[in-house]
PDB file of C-alpha atoms in Angstrom:
ATOM      1  CA  GLN A   1      13.199  -7.689  -3.188  1.00 67.00           C
ATOM      2  CA  SER A   2      13.400  -7.467   0.623  1.00 81.00           C
ATOM      3  CA  ALA A   3      11.001  -5.553   2.794  1.00 89.00           C
ATOM      4  CA  LEU A   4      12.347  -2.398   4.394  1.00 96.00           C
ATOM      5  CA  THR A   5      13.411  -2.742   7.939  1.00 97.00           C
ATOM      6  CA  GLN A   6      11.239  -1.189  10.676  1.00 98.00           C
ATOM      7  CA  PRO A   7      11.253  -1.760  14.490  1.00 98.00           C
ATOM      8  CA  ALA A   8       8.458  -4.156  15.337  1.00 97.00           C
ATOM      9  CA  SER A   9       7.068  -1.978  18.074  1.00 97.00           C
ATOM     10  CA  VAL A  10       7.468   1.451  19.681  1.00 98.00           C
ATOM     11  CA  SER A  11       5.546   3.104  22.441  1.00 97.00           C
ATOM     12  CA  GLY A  12       5.053   6.391  24.097  1.00 96.00           C
ATOM     13  CA  SER A  13       2.870   8.327  26.463  1.00 96.00           C
ATOM     14  CA  PRO A  14       0.300  10.785  25.506  1.00 97.00           C
ATOM     15  CA  GLY A  15       1.813  14.221  24.581  1.00 96.00           C
ATOM     16  CA  GLN A  16       5.241  12.772  23.937  1.00 97.00           C
ATOM     17  CA  TRP A  17       6.875  12.282  20.628  1.00 97.00           C
ATOM     18  CA  ILE A  18       8.178   9.118  18.891  1.00 97.00           C
ATOM     19  CA  THR A  19      10.190   8.255  15.840  1.00 98.00           C
ATOM     20  CA  ILE A  20       9.898   5.244  13.707  1.00 98.00           C
ATOM     21  CA  SER A  21      12.826   4.353  11.505  1.00 98.00           C
ATOM     22  CA  CYS A  22      12.758   2.632   8.081  1.00 98.00           C
ATOM     23  CA  THR A  23      16.010   1.242   6.722  1.00 98.00           C
ATOM     24  CA  GLY A  24      16.524   0.303   3.121  1.00 97.00           C
ATOM     25  CA  THR A  25      19.338   0.239   0.576  1.00 96.00           C
ATOM     26  CA  SER A  26      20.599   2.339  -2.209  1.00 95.00           C
ATOM     27  CA  SER A  27      18.270   0.538  -4.517  1.00 95.00           C
ATOM     28  CA  ASP A  28      15.297   1.925  -2.692  1.00 95.00           C
ATOM     29  CA  ILE A  29      15.201   4.662   0.044  1.00 97.00           C
ATOM     30  CA  GLY A  30      18.770   5.758  -0.721  1.00 96.00           C
ATOM     31  CA  GLY A  31      18.227   6.040  -4.554  1.00 95.00           C
ATOM     32  CA  TYR A  32      14.923   8.034  -4.652  1.00 95.00           C
ATOM     33  CA  ASN A  33      13.055  10.708  -2.769  1.00 96.00           C
ATOM     34  CA  TYR A  34       9.909   8.532  -3.070  1.00 96.00           C
ATOM     35  CA  VAL A  35       9.275   7.464   0.486  1.00 97.00           C
ATOM     36  CA  SER A  36       5.743   7.300   1.830  1.00 98.00           C
ATOM     37  CA  TRP A  37       4.239   6.438   5.225  1.00 98.00           C
ATOM     38  CA  TYR A  38       0.879   4.785   5.994  1.00 98.00           C
ATOM     39  CA  GLN A  39      -1.235   4.408   9.243  1.00 98.00           C
ATOM     40  CA  HIS A  40      -3.139   1.297   9.458  1.00 98.00           C
ATOM     41  CA  HIS A  41      -5.850   0.695  12.159  1.00 96.00           C
ATOM     42  CA  PRO A  42      -7.149  -2.862  12.337  1.00 87.00           C
ATOM     43  CA  SER A  43     -10.061  -3.586  10.078  1.00 85.00           C
ATOM     44  CA  LYS A  44      -9.720  -0.251   8.278  1.00 93.00           C
ATOM     45  CA  ALA A  45      -8.148   0.773   5.000  1.00 95.00           C
ATOM     46  CA  PRO A  46      -4.451   2.090   5.326  1.00 96.00           C
ATOM     47  CA  LYS A  47      -4.191   5.939   5.371  1.00 97.00           C
ATOM     48  CA  LEU A  48      -1.522   7.927   3.596  1.00 97.00           C
ATOM     49  CA  LEU A  49       0.357  10.172   6.091  1.00 98.00           C
ATOM     50  CA  ILE A  50       3.594  11.307   4.373  1.00 98.00           C
ATOM     51  CA  TYR A  51       4.566  11.145   0.684  1.00 97.00           C
ATOM     52  CA  ASP A  52       7.788  12.211  -1.120  1.00 96.00           C
ATOM     53  CA  VAL A  53       9.797  11.762   2.183  1.00 97.00           C
ATOM     54  CA  SER A  54       8.338  14.764   3.944  1.00 97.00           C
ATOM     55  CA  GLU A  55       5.113  16.062   2.207  1.00 97.00           C
ATOM     56  CA  ARG A  56       1.743  15.789   4.048  1.00 97.00           C
ATOM     57  CA  PRO A  57      -1.481  15.237   2.188  1.00 96.00           C
ATOM     58  CA  SER A  58      -4.295  17.749   2.724  1.00 95.00           C
ATOM     59  CA  GLY A  59      -6.158  16.881   6.132  1.00 95.00           C
ATOM     60  CA  ILE A  60      -3.093  15.161   7.789  1.00 97.00           C
ATOM     61  CA  SER A  61      -2.075  16.721  11.073  1.00 96.00           C
ATOM     62  CA  ASN A  62       1.287  18.531  11.272  1.00 96.00           C
ATOM     63  CA  ARG A  63       1.985  16.207  14.192  1.00 97.00           C
ATOM     64  CA  PHE A  64       3.193  13.811  11.581  1.00 98.00           C
ATOM     65  CA  SER A  65       6.447  14.507   9.875  1.00 98.00           C
ATOM     66  CA  GLY A  66       8.874  12.634   7.724  1.00 98.00           C
ATOM     67  CA  SER A  67      12.619  12.756   6.827  1.00 98.00           C
ATOM     68  CA  LYS A  68      15.351  10.779   5.186  1.00 98.00           C
ATOM     69  CA  SER A  69      19.147  10.404   5.575  1.00 97.00           C
ATOM     70  CA  GLY A  70      20.978   8.071   3.245  1.00 97.00           C
ATOM     71  CA  ASN A  71      19.285   4.758   3.188  1.00 97.00           C
ATOM     72  CA  THR A  72      17.106   5.426   6.364  1.00 98.00           C
ATOM     73  CA  ALA A  73      13.769   7.242   6.420  1.00 98.00           C
ATOM     74  CA  SER A  74      11.949   8.309   9.481  1.00 98.00           C
ATOM     75  CA  LEU A  75       8.395   9.119  10.717  1.00 98.00           C
ATOM     76  CA  THR A  76       7.995  11.404  13.741  1.00 98.00           C
ATOM     77  CA  ILE A  77       4.767  11.700  15.614  1.00 98.00           C
ATOM     78  CA  SER A  78       4.635  14.565  18.040  1.00 97.00           C
ATOM     79  CA  GLY A  79       1.996  15.225  20.798  1.00 97.00           C
ATOM     80  CA  LEU A  80       1.015  11.561  20.932  1.00 97.00           C
ATOM     81  CA  GLN A  81      -2.713  10.956  21.179  1.00 97.00           C
ATOM     82  CA  ALA A  82      -4.667   7.753  21.992  1.00 97.00           C
ATOM     83  CA  GLU A  83      -6.028   7.540  18.467  1.00 96.00           C
ATOM     84  CA  ASP A  84      -2.479   7.387  17.129  1.00 97.00           C
ATOM     85  CA  GLU A  85      -2.197   3.830  18.353  1.00 97.00           C
ATOM     86  CA  ALA A  86      -2.060   1.716  15.065  1.00 98.00           C
ATOM     87  CA  ASP A  87       0.384  -0.032  12.651  1.00 98.00           C
ATOM     88  CA  TYR A  88       2.648   2.225  10.632  1.00 98.00           C
ATOM     89  CA  TYR A  89       4.309   1.165   7.378  1.00 98.00           C
ATOM     90  CA  CYS A  90       6.902   2.953   5.407  1.00 98.00           C
ATOM     91  CA  SER A  91       7.177   2.357   1.576  1.00 98.00           C
ATOM     92  CA  SER A  92       9.656   3.200  -1.080  1.00 97.00           C
ATOM     93  CA  TYR A  93      10.047   3.140  -4.880  1.00 96.00           C
ATOM     94  CA  THR A  94      12.693   0.788  -6.009  1.00 94.00           C
ATOM     95  CA  THR A  95      15.111   0.213  -8.948  1.00 91.00           C
ATOM     96  CA  THR A  96      12.811  -2.729 -10.075  1.00 88.00           C
ATOM     97  CA  SER A  97      10.202  -0.107 -11.000  1.00 86.00           C
ATOM     98  CA  ALA A  98       8.072  -1.409  -8.217  1.00 91.00           C
ATOM     99  CA  TRP A  99       7.467  -0.334  -4.608  1.00 94.00           C
ATOM    100  CA  VAL A 100       8.353  -2.196  -1.364  1.00 96.00           C
ATOM    101  CA  PHE A 101       6.773  -1.885   2.079  1.00 97.00           C
ATOM    102  CA  GLY A 102       8.446  -1.989   5.454  1.00 97.00           C
ATOM    103  CA  GLY A 103       7.649  -4.786   7.844  1.00 97.00           C
ATOM    104  CA  GLY A 104       5.407  -2.583   9.877  1.00 97.00           C
ATOM    105  CA  THR A 105       5.735  -0.873  13.316  1.00 98.00           C
ATOM    106  CA  LYS A 106       3.098  -1.268  16.081  1.00 98.00           C
ATOM    107  CA  LEU A 107       2.614   1.962  18.105  1.00 98.00           C
ATOM    108  CA  THR A 108       1.312   1.667  21.555  1.00 97.00           C
ATOM    109  CA  VAL A 109       0.284   4.786  23.371  1.00 96.00           C
ATOM    110  CA  LEU A 110       0.777   4.080  27.055  1.00 92.00           C
TER     111      LEU A 110
ATOM    112  CA  GLU B   1     -15.134  12.064  -4.245  1.00 95.00           C
ATOM    113  CA  VAL B   2     -12.614   9.326  -5.074  1.00 96.00           C
ATOM    114  CA  GLN B   3     -13.940   5.921  -4.214  1.00 97.00           C
ATOM    115  CA  LEU B   4     -12.578   2.442  -4.649  1.00 98.00           C
ATOM    116  CA  VAL B   5     -15.145  -0.274  -3.972  1.00 97.00           C
ATOM    117  CA  GLN B   6     -14.030  -3.901  -3.788  1.00 96.00           C
ATOM    118  CA  SER B   7     -15.931  -7.065  -4.226  1.00 91.00           C
ATOM    119  CA  GLY B   8     -17.152  -9.152  -1.353  1.00 91.00           C
ATOM    120  CA  ALA B   9     -15.236 -11.775   0.584  1.00 95.00           C
ATOM    121  CA  GLU B  10     -14.290 -15.017  -1.138  1.00 97.00           C
ATOM    122  CA  VAL B  11     -13.977 -18.573   0.157  1.00 98.00           C
ATOM    123  CA  LYS B  12     -12.380 -20.976  -2.170  1.00 98.00           C
ATOM    124  CA  LYS B  13     -10.650 -24.388  -2.343  1.00 98.00           C
ATOM    125  CA  PRO B  14      -7.071 -24.932  -3.238  1.00 98.00           C
ATOM    126  CA  GLY B  15      -6.528 -25.282  -6.980  1.00 97.00           C
ATOM    127  CA  GLU B  16      -9.600 -23.082  -7.833  1.00 98.00           C
ATOM    128  CA  SER B  17      -9.300 -19.887  -9.851  1.00 98.00           C
ATOM    129  CA  LEU B  18     -10.426 -16.446  -8.727  1.00 98.00           C
ATOM    130  CA  LYS B  19     -10.794 -12.896  -9.954  1.00 98.00           C
ATOM    131  CA  ILE B  20     -11.586 -10.128  -7.598  1.00 97.00           C
ATOM    132  CA  SER B  21     -12.377  -6.651  -8.474  1.00 97.00           C
ATOM    133  CA  CYS B  22     -12.037  -3.035  -7.573  1.00 98.00           C
ATOM    134  CA  ARG B  23     -14.405  -0.421  -9.017  1.00 98.00           C
ATOM    135  CA  ALA B  24     -13.163   3.125  -9.172  1.00 98.00           C
ATOM    136  CA  SER B  25     -15.124   6.246  -9.261  1.00 97.00           C
ATOM    137  CA  GLY B  26     -14.828   9.960  -8.762  1.00 97.00           C
ATOM    138  CA  TYR B  27     -11.709  10.680 -10.960  1.00 97.00           C
ATOM    139  CA  SER B  28     -10.247   9.901 -14.393  1.00 97.00           C
ATOM    140  CA  PHE B  29      -9.769   6.210 -14.218  1.00 97.00           C
ATOM    141  CA  SER B  30      -7.399   6.157 -17.187  1.00 96.00           C
ATOM    142  CA  SER B  31      -5.060   8.720 -15.694  1.00 95.00           C
ATOM    143  CA  TYR B  32      -4.042   7.006 -12.387  1.00 96.00           C
ATOM    144  CA  TRP B  33      -2.449   3.654 -11.534  1.00 97.00           C
ATOM    145  CA  ILE B  34      -4.367   1.052  -9.548  1.00 98.00           C
ATOM    146  CA  GLY B  35      -2.341  -1.370  -7.492  1.00 98.00           C
ATOM    147  CA  TRP B  36      -2.967  -4.333  -5.284  1.00 98.00           C
ATOM    148  CA  VAL B  37      -1.539  -4.833  -1.672  1.00 98.00           C
ATOM    149  CA  ARG B  38      -1.655  -8.104   0.308  1.00 98.00           C
ATOM    150  CA  GLN B  39      -1.887  -8.565   4.061  1.00 97.00           C
ATOM    151  CA  MET B  40      -1.626 -12.050   5.226  1.00 97.00           C
ATOM    152  CA  PRO B  41      -3.069 -12.930   8.651  1.00 96.00           C
ATOM    153  CA  GLY B  42      -1.019 -11.321  11.411  1.00 95.00           C
ATOM    154  CA  LYS B  43       1.446  -9.909   8.884  1.00 96.00           C
ATOM    155  CA  GLY B  44       2.374  -6.688   7.265  1.00 96.00           C
ATOM    156  CA  LEU B  45       1.485  -4.990   3.906  1.00 97.00           C
ATOM    157  CA  GLU B  46       3.024  -6.260   0.697  1.00 97.00           C
ATOM    158  CA  TRP B  47       3.103  -4.396  -2.570  1.00 97.00           C
ATOM    159  CA  MET B  48       1.992  -6.872  -5.254  1.00 97.00           C
ATOM    160  CA  GLY B  49       1.670  -4.971  -8.472  1.00 97.00           C
ATOM    161  CA  ILE B  50       0.088  -2.141 -10.331  1.00 97.00           C
ATOM    162  CA  ILE B  51      -1.544  -1.199 -13.664  1.00 97.00           C
ATOM    163  CA  TYR B  52      -2.009   1.976 -15.590  1.00 97.00           C
ATOM    164  CA  PRO B  53      -5.458   1.689 -17.230  1.00 96.00           C
ATOM    165  CA  GLY B  54      -4.645   4.332 -19.790  1.00 94.00           C
ATOM    166  CA  ASP B  55      -2.197   2.118 -21.692  1.00 94.00           C
ATOM    167  CA  SER B  56      -2.389  -1.155 -19.525  1.00 95.00           C
ATOM    168  CA  ASP B  57       1.407  -0.732 -18.474  1.00 96.00           C
ATOM    169  CA  THR B  58       1.657  -3.352 -15.699  1.00 96.00           C
ATOM    170  CA  ARG B  59       4.370  -3.684 -13.004  1.00 95.00           C
ATOM    171  CA  TYR B  60       4.709  -6.600 -10.647  1.00 95.00           C
ATOM    172  CA  SER B  61       6.815  -6.969  -7.491  1.00 94.00           C
ATOM    173  CA  PRO B  62       9.380  -9.755  -8.201  1.00 92.00           C
ATOM    174  CA  SER B  63       7.699 -11.837  -5.375  1.00 93.00           C
ATOM    175  CA  PHE B  64       4.438 -11.753  -7.170  1.00 95.00           C
ATOM    176  CA  GLN B  65       5.450 -12.005 -10.835  1.00 96.00           C
ATOM    177  CA  GLY B  66       3.900 -15.112 -12.444  1.00 96.00           C
ATOM    178  CA  GLN B  67       1.731 -15.680  -9.370  1.00 97.00           C
ATOM    179  CA  VAL B  68      -1.132 -13.360 -10.213  1.00 98.00           C
ATOM    180  CA  ILE B  69      -2.442 -11.364 -13.034  1.00 98.00           C
ATOM    181  CA  ILE B  70      -3.542  -7.699 -12.784  1.00 98.00           C
ATOM    182  CA  SER B  71      -5.805  -6.216 -15.433  1.00 98.00           C
ATOM    183  CA  ALA B  72      -8.318  -3.391 -15.902  1.00 98.00           C
ATOM    184  CA  ASP B  73     -11.300  -2.577 -17.930  1.00 97.00           C
ATOM    185  CA  LYS B  74     -11.575   1.028 -18.766  1.00 96.00           C
ATOM    186  CA  SER B  75     -15.138   0.772 -19.966  1.00 96.00           C
ATOM    187  CA  ILE B  76     -16.361  -0.035 -16.396  1.00 97.00           C
ATOM    188  CA  THR B  77     -13.540   1.640 -14.508  1.00 98.00           C
ATOM    189  CA  THR B  78     -12.703  -1.647 -12.795  1.00 98.00           C
ATOM    190  CA  ALA B  79      -9.335  -3.215 -11.906  1.00 98.00           C
ATOM    191  CA  TYR B  80      -8.902  -6.953 -11.249  1.00 98.00           C
ATOM    192  CA  LEU B  81      -6.554  -9.260  -9.450  1.00 98.00           C
ATOM    193  CA  GLN B  82      -6.695 -12.868 -10.526  1.00 98.00           C
ATOM    194  CA  TRP B  83      -5.300 -16.412  -9.621  1.00 98.00           C
ATOM    195  CA  SER B  84      -5.390 -19.351 -11.932  1.00 97.00           C
ATOM    196  CA  SER B  85      -4.797 -21.906  -9.139  1.00 97.00           C
ATOM    197  CA  LEU B  86      -5.190 -20.823  -5.634  1.00 98.00           C
ATOM    198  CA  LYS B  87      -3.082 -22.085  -2.682  1.00 97.00           C
ATOM    199  CA  ALA B  88      -3.794 -22.016   1.064  1.00 97.00           C
ATOM    200  CA  SER B  89      -0.956 -19.463   1.359  1.00 97.00           C
ATOM    201  CA  ASP B  90      -3.064 -17.090  -0.618  1.00 98.00           C
ATOM    202  CA  THR B  91      -5.351 -16.543   2.137  1.00 98.00           C
ATOM    203  CA  ALA B  92      -5.147 -12.961   3.069  1.00 98.00           C
ATOM    204  CA  MET B  93      -6.762  -9.516   2.859  1.00 97.00           C
ATOM    205  CA  TYR B  94      -6.318  -7.838  -0.423  1.00 98.00           C
ATOM    206  CA  TYR B  95      -6.513  -3.995  -0.797  1.00 98.00           C
ATOM    207  CA  CYS B  96      -6.597  -2.069  -4.011  1.00 98.00           C
ATOM    208  CA  ALA B  97      -5.250   1.562  -4.076  1.00 98.00           C
ATOM    209  CA  ARG B  98      -4.852   4.346  -6.492  1.00 98.00           C
ATOM    210  CA  ALA B  99      -1.514   5.979  -7.309  1.00 96.00           C
ATOM    211  CA  ASP B 100      -0.391   9.025  -9.291  1.00 90.00           C
ATOM    212  CA  THR B 101       2.429   8.905 -11.777  1.00 88.00           C
ATOM    213  CA  VAL B 102       6.030  10.080 -10.787  1.00 86.00           C
ATOM    214  CA  MET B 103       9.120  10.438 -12.859  1.00 86.00           C
ATOM    215  CA  ILE B 104       6.767  10.899 -15.845  1.00 86.00           C
ATOM    216  CA  THR B 105       6.212   7.148 -16.348  1.00 88.00           C
ATOM    217  CA  GLU B 106       6.398   5.508 -12.945  1.00 87.00           C
ATOM    218  CA  PRO B 107       3.705   4.607 -10.350  1.00 90.00           C
ATOM    219  CA  GLY B 108       3.856   6.745  -7.182  1.00 90.00           C
ATOM    220  CA  TYR B 109       2.532   6.356  -3.635  1.00 96.00           C
ATOM    221  CA  PHE B 110      -1.011   5.082  -2.761  1.00 97.00           C
ATOM    222  CA  ASP B 111      -3.311   8.064  -1.962  1.00 96.00           C
ATOM    223  CA  TYR B 112      -6.785   6.357  -1.883  1.00 97.00           C
ATOM    224  CA  TRP B 113      -7.477   2.823  -0.850  1.00 97.00           C
ATOM    225  CA  GLY B 114     -10.367   0.267  -1.167  1.00 97.00           C
ATOM    226  CA  GLN B 115     -11.860  -1.347   1.872  1.00 96.00           C
ATOM    227  CA  GLY B 116     -10.219  -4.628   1.295  1.00 96.00           C
ATOM    228  CA  ILE B 117     -11.292  -8.052   0.310  1.00 96.00           C
ATOM    229  CA  LEU B 118     -10.851 -11.178   2.523  1.00 97.00           C
ATOM    230  CA  VAL B 119      -9.792 -14.183   0.441  1.00 98.00           C
ATOM    231  CA  THR B 120      -9.841 -17.561   2.333  1.00 98.00           C
ATOM    232  CA  VAL B 121      -8.454 -20.582   0.555  1.00 98.00           C
ATOM    233  CA  SER B 122      -9.181 -23.858   2.492  1.00 97.00           C
ATOM    234  CA  SER B 123     -10.088 -27.413   1.710  1.00 95.00           C
TER     235      SER B 123
END
C-alpha cells in the first residue's frame, strides 16, 4: 500500500492562496469520497482540517477548502496567514479497509 | 470534552518488548474507533492500524500487519499499541487518534488526536 503522492513543499505570500495536490489510485482516492486533510505543526498533534473530501469540522476557517477529481484530491488555502505555515497531509480510505496518508507537504509562508 | 491522553516517553533497547497506552475520556469509548499513527524522525505520518473497542474489530495497514498488536480495554477506556521485539527502526513518535464509523462498518477519518509518545530504541 503506497503512500499518496503530495508535493514536498509549496510556498506563498500572506494574503495569497495556494493549492496542495494529493494523487492516489482507483483503490483509494478514486474509489471513495473519504479523503481527509490534516495540518501538523511541529511538536503538536495533527489537526483535522477537511473530511469527506470537502467538509470542514466545526471551528475550522472557511479559508480551507477541499475538492477531488478522479484519483486526485486538493486542499486550497486562501488568504494565507503566517500561522498557516505547517506540514499538511492528505489521507484516504482504501480497498484494504485501512487508510493511507500522503507523504506530506511543507507550506512556507514567505 | 474529548481527550486522548497518551503515556510518557519510552527509551528501550533492541529486542525488548513495549506496550504504550492511550486513555480516552469525554465520549462513549465503545462507539468510536481508536487508531495509531507513526511518525519517524523527519518523516511523514503513517497509518498503522485501528480498533473498534465495542467489538474489538481490528484493522492493520499491510505495512504494519504482524509487526505490532493493537488492543483495547473497555473497562478503563484505554487503547494499546505493543511490540514483542523492538528494532531501532521503531524509533518514532506515535499518536493515537479517534475515528467515527463510515459505510456502516468501516473506520473513518481521525477527528481527535493524542499528544504523541516518543519511543526511542537504542542499544
